[in-house]
Short mmCIF file of C-alpha atoms and ligand atoms in Angstrom, two decimals:
data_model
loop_
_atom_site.label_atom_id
_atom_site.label_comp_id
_atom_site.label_asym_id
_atom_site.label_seq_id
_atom_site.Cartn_x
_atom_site.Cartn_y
_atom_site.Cartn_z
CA UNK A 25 56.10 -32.10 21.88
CA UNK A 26 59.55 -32.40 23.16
CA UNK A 27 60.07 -31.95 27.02
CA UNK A 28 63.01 -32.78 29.08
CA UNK A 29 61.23 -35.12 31.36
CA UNK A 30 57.91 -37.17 31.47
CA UNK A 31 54.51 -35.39 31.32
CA UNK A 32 53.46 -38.32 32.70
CA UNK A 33 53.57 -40.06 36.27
CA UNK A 34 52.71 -43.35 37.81
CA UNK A 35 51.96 -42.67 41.98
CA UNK A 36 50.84 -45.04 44.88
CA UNK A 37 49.43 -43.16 47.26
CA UNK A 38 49.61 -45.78 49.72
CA UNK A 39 53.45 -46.22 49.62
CA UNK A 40 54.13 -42.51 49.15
CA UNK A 41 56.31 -43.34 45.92
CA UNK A 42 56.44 -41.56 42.10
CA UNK A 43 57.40 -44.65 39.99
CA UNK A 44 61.06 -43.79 39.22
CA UNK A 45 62.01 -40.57 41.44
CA UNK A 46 63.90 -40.10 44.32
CA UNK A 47 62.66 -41.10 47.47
CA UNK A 48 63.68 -38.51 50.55
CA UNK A 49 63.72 -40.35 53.90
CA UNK A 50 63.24 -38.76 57.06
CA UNK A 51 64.25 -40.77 60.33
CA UNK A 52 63.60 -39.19 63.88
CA UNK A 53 67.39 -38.36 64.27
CA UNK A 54 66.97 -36.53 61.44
CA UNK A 55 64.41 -34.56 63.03
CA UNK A 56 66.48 -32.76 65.80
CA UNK A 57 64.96 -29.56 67.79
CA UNK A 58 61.53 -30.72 66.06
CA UNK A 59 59.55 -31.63 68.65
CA UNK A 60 58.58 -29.27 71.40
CA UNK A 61 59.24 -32.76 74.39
CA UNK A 62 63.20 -33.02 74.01
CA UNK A 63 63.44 -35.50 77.11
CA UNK A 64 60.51 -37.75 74.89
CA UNK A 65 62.55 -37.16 71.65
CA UNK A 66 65.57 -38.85 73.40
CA UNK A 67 64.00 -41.29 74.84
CA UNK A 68 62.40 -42.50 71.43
CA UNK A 69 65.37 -42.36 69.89
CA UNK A 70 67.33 -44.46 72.66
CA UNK A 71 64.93 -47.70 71.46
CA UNK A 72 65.79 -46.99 67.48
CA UNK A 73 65.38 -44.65 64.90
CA UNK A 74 62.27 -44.83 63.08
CA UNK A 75 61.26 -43.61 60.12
CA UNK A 76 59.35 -40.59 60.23
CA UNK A 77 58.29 -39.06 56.69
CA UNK A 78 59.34 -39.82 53.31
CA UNK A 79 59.11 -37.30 50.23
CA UNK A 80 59.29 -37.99 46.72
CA UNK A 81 59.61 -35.43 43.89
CA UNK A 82 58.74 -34.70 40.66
CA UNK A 83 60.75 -31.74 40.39
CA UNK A 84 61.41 -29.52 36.97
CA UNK A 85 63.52 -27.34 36.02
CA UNK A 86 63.32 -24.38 38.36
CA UNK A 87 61.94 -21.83 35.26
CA UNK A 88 59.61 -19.09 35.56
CA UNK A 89 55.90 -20.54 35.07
CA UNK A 90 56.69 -23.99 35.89
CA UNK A 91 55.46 -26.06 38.34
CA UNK A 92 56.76 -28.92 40.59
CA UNK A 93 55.30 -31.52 43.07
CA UNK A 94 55.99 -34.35 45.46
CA UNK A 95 53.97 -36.93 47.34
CA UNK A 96 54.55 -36.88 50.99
CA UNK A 97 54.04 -39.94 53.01
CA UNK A 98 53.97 -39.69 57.30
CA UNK A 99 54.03 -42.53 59.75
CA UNK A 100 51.64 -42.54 62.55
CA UNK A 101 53.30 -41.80 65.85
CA UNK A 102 53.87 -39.40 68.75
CA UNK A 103 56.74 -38.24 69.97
CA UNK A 104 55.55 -37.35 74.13
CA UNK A 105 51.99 -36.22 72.88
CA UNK A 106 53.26 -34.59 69.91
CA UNK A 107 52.61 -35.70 66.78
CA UNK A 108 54.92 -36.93 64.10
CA UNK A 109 55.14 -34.16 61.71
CA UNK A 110 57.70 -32.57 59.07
CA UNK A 111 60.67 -29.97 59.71
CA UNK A 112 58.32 -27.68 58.11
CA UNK A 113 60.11 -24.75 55.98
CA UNK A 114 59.53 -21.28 54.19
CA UNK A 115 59.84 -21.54 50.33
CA UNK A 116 63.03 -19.86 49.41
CA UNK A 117 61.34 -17.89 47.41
CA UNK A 118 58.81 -16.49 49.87
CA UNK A 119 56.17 -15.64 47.26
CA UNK A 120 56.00 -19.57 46.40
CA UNK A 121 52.03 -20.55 47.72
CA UNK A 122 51.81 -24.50 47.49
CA UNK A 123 48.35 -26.43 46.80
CA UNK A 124 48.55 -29.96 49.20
CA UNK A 125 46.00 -32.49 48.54
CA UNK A 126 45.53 -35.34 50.98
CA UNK A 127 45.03 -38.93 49.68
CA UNK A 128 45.36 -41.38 52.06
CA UNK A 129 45.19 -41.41 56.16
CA UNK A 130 44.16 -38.14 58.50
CA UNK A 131 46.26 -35.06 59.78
CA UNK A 132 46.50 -31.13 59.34
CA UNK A 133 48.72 -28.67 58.42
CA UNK A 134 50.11 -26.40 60.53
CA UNK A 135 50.83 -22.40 58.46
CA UNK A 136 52.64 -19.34 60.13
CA UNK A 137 53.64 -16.14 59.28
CA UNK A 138 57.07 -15.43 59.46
CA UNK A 139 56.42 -13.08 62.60
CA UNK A 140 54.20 -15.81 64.13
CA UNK A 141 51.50 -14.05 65.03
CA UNK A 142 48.99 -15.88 62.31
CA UNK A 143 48.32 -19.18 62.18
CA UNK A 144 46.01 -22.01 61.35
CA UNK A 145 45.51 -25.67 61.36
CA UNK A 146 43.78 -27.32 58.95
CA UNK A 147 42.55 -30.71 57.81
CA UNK A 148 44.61 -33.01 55.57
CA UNK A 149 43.02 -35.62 54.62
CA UNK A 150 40.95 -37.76 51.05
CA UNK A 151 38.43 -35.06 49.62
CA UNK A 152 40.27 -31.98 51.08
CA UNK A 153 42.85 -29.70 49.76
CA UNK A 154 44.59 -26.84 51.91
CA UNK A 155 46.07 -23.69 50.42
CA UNK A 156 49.71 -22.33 51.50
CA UNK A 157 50.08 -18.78 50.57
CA UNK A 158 53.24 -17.33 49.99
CA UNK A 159 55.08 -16.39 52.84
CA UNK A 160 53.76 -18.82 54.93
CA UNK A 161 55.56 -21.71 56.82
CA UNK A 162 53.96 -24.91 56.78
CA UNK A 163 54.43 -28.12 58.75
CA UNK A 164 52.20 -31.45 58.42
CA UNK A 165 51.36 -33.38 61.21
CA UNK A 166 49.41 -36.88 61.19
CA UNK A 167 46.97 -37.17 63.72
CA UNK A 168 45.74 -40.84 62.88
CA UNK A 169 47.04 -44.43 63.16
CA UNK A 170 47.52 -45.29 59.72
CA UNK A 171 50.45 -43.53 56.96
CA UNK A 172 48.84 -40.12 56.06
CA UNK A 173 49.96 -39.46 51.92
CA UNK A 174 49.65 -35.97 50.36
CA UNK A 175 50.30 -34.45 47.28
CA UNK A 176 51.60 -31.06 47.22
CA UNK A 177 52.25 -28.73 43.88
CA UNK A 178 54.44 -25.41 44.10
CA UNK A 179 56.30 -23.54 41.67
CA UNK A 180 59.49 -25.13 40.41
CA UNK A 181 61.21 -21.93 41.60
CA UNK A 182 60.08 -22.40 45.42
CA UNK A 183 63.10 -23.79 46.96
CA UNK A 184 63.16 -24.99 50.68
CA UNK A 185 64.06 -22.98 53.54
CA UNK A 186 64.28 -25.07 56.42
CA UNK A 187 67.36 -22.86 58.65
CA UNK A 188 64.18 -20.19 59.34
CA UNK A 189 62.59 -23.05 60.97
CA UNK A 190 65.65 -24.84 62.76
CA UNK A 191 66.64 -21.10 63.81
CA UNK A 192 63.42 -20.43 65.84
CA UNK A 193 60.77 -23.55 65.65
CA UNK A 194 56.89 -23.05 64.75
CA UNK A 195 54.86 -20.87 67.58
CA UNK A 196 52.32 -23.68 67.42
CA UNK A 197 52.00 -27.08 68.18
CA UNK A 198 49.88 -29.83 67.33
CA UNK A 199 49.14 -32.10 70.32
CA UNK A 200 46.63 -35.06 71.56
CA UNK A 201 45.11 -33.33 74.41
CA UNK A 202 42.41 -35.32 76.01
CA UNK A 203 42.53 -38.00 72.72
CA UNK A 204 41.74 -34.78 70.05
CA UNK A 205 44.23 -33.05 68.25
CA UNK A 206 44.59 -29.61 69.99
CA UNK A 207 46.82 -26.63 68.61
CA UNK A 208 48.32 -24.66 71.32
CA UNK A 209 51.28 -21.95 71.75
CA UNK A 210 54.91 -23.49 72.44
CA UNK A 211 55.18 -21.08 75.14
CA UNK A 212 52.22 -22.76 77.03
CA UNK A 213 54.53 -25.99 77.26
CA UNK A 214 56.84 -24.27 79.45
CA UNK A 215 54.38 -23.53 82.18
C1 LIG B 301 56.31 -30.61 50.52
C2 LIG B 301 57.25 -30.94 51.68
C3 LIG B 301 57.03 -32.29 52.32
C4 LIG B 301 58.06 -32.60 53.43
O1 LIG B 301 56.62 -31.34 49.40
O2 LIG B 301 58.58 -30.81 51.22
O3 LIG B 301 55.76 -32.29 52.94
O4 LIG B 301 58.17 -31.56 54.35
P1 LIG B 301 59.55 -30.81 54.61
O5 LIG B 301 60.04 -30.32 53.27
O6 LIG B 301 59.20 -29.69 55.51
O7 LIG B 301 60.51 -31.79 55.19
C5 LIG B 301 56.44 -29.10 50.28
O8 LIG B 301 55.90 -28.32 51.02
N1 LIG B 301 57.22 -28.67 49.28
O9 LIG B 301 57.35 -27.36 49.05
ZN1 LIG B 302 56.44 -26.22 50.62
#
C-alpha cells in the first residue's frame, strides 16, 4: 500500500506533540476578544505572555472520505475567573462533526449553535469522549491545575472558521464560581 504520508503516528499525550508534525502555539496575545474579563486579560498580559494552548496536526489531504486529527494540549490558568480555553471555531464546512477524546488532565467543552440558543458543556477528560455535530461551535476550556491533552478526529475537509467566532464570541462561558466550574450566559457578566 502506497499512501502519501504515514499510517502511522508516535503521540505523547503529556507534551501534546505528534512525533514529527507541526506544533501550533497559542500565547494569550494571541487570544484577543477571548475572554469575557478584558480589564483581567490586560492585566495578565502586562506581566508576560504565556502560553495558552498548543495544537498539533496530523492533517491529510482534504479528500472526500478522509479523515484528519490533532492533539490539543491546554495550560491550566484563569484569566479573571475564566478559564483558559481555545478561540473556538465553526468547521468551514459546517457539516464537519468532530470526535475529541481526552487523555490527560480535566476540562469540558463548550458547543453552540450558530444562533446560540443551544448549548452544552461537557466533560473532557481520560475515559470520556464528547461528540461535535456538525454545525456546532466548539471551544475547550481546562478546568484543572495540570495541562489538559485531547485528541480530536474530523474530516480532512472540515476547515477552521474562527472570524464567526471573533465576529460575535460564544453565548456561554465557563467560569469558577464558588471553586466549581459553572456555565453561565455572557450577558449575565454585564449585570
Ligand atoms: C481541534 C482544535 C484545537 C484548538 O483540533 O483545532 O482544539 O482549538 P482552536 O482550533 O479553536 O484554536 C479541532 O476542533 N479541530 O477541528
Ligand atoms: Zn473542530
Amino acid at each position: 500500500m502506497e499512501f502519501s504520508f504515514p499510517l502511522a503516528t508516535h503521540f505523547d499525550p503529556v507534551t501534546g506533540t505528534i512525533e514529527g508534525y507541526p506544533l501550533t502555539a497559542r500565547r494569550l496575545s494571541d487570544l484577543q476578544g477571548s475572554f469575557a474579563d478584558e480589564q483581567a486579560y490586560q492585566r495578565a498580559l502586562g506581566m508576560g505572555d504565556p502560553l495558552v494552548y498548543t495544537v498539533s496536526g496530523f492533517e491529510v489531504p482534504a479528500e472526500e472520505g478522509q479523515l484528519s486529527y490533532a492533539l490539543g494540549l491546554i495550560m491550566p490558568g484563569k484569566i479573571g475567573q475564566e478559564y483558559y480555553l481555545t478561540k473556538g471555531h465553526f468547521h468551514a464546512w459546517r457539516p464537519a462533526a468532530e470526535v475529541y477524546i481526552g487523555l490527560a488532565g480535566e476540562g469540558f467543552m463548550l458547543l453552540e449553535s450558530e444562533d446560540g440558543s443551544q448549548n452544552q458543556m461537557l466533560p473532557l477528560r481520560p475515559h470520556h469522549a464528547v461528540y461535535v455535530p456538525g454545525h456546532i461551535a466548539h471551544r475547550t476550556v481546562n478546568t484543572g491545575s495540570v495541562p489538559l491533552t485531547y485528541v480530536g478526529v474530523y474530516p480532512a475537509q472540515a476547515g477552521h472558521d474562527y472570524d464567526a467566532i471573533a465576529r460575535k464570541n460564544f453565548r456561554h462561558v465557563i467560569l469558577e464560581l464558588d471553586g466549581k466550574p459553572s456555565m453561565i450566559e455572557r450577558s449575565e457578566l454585564l449585570r
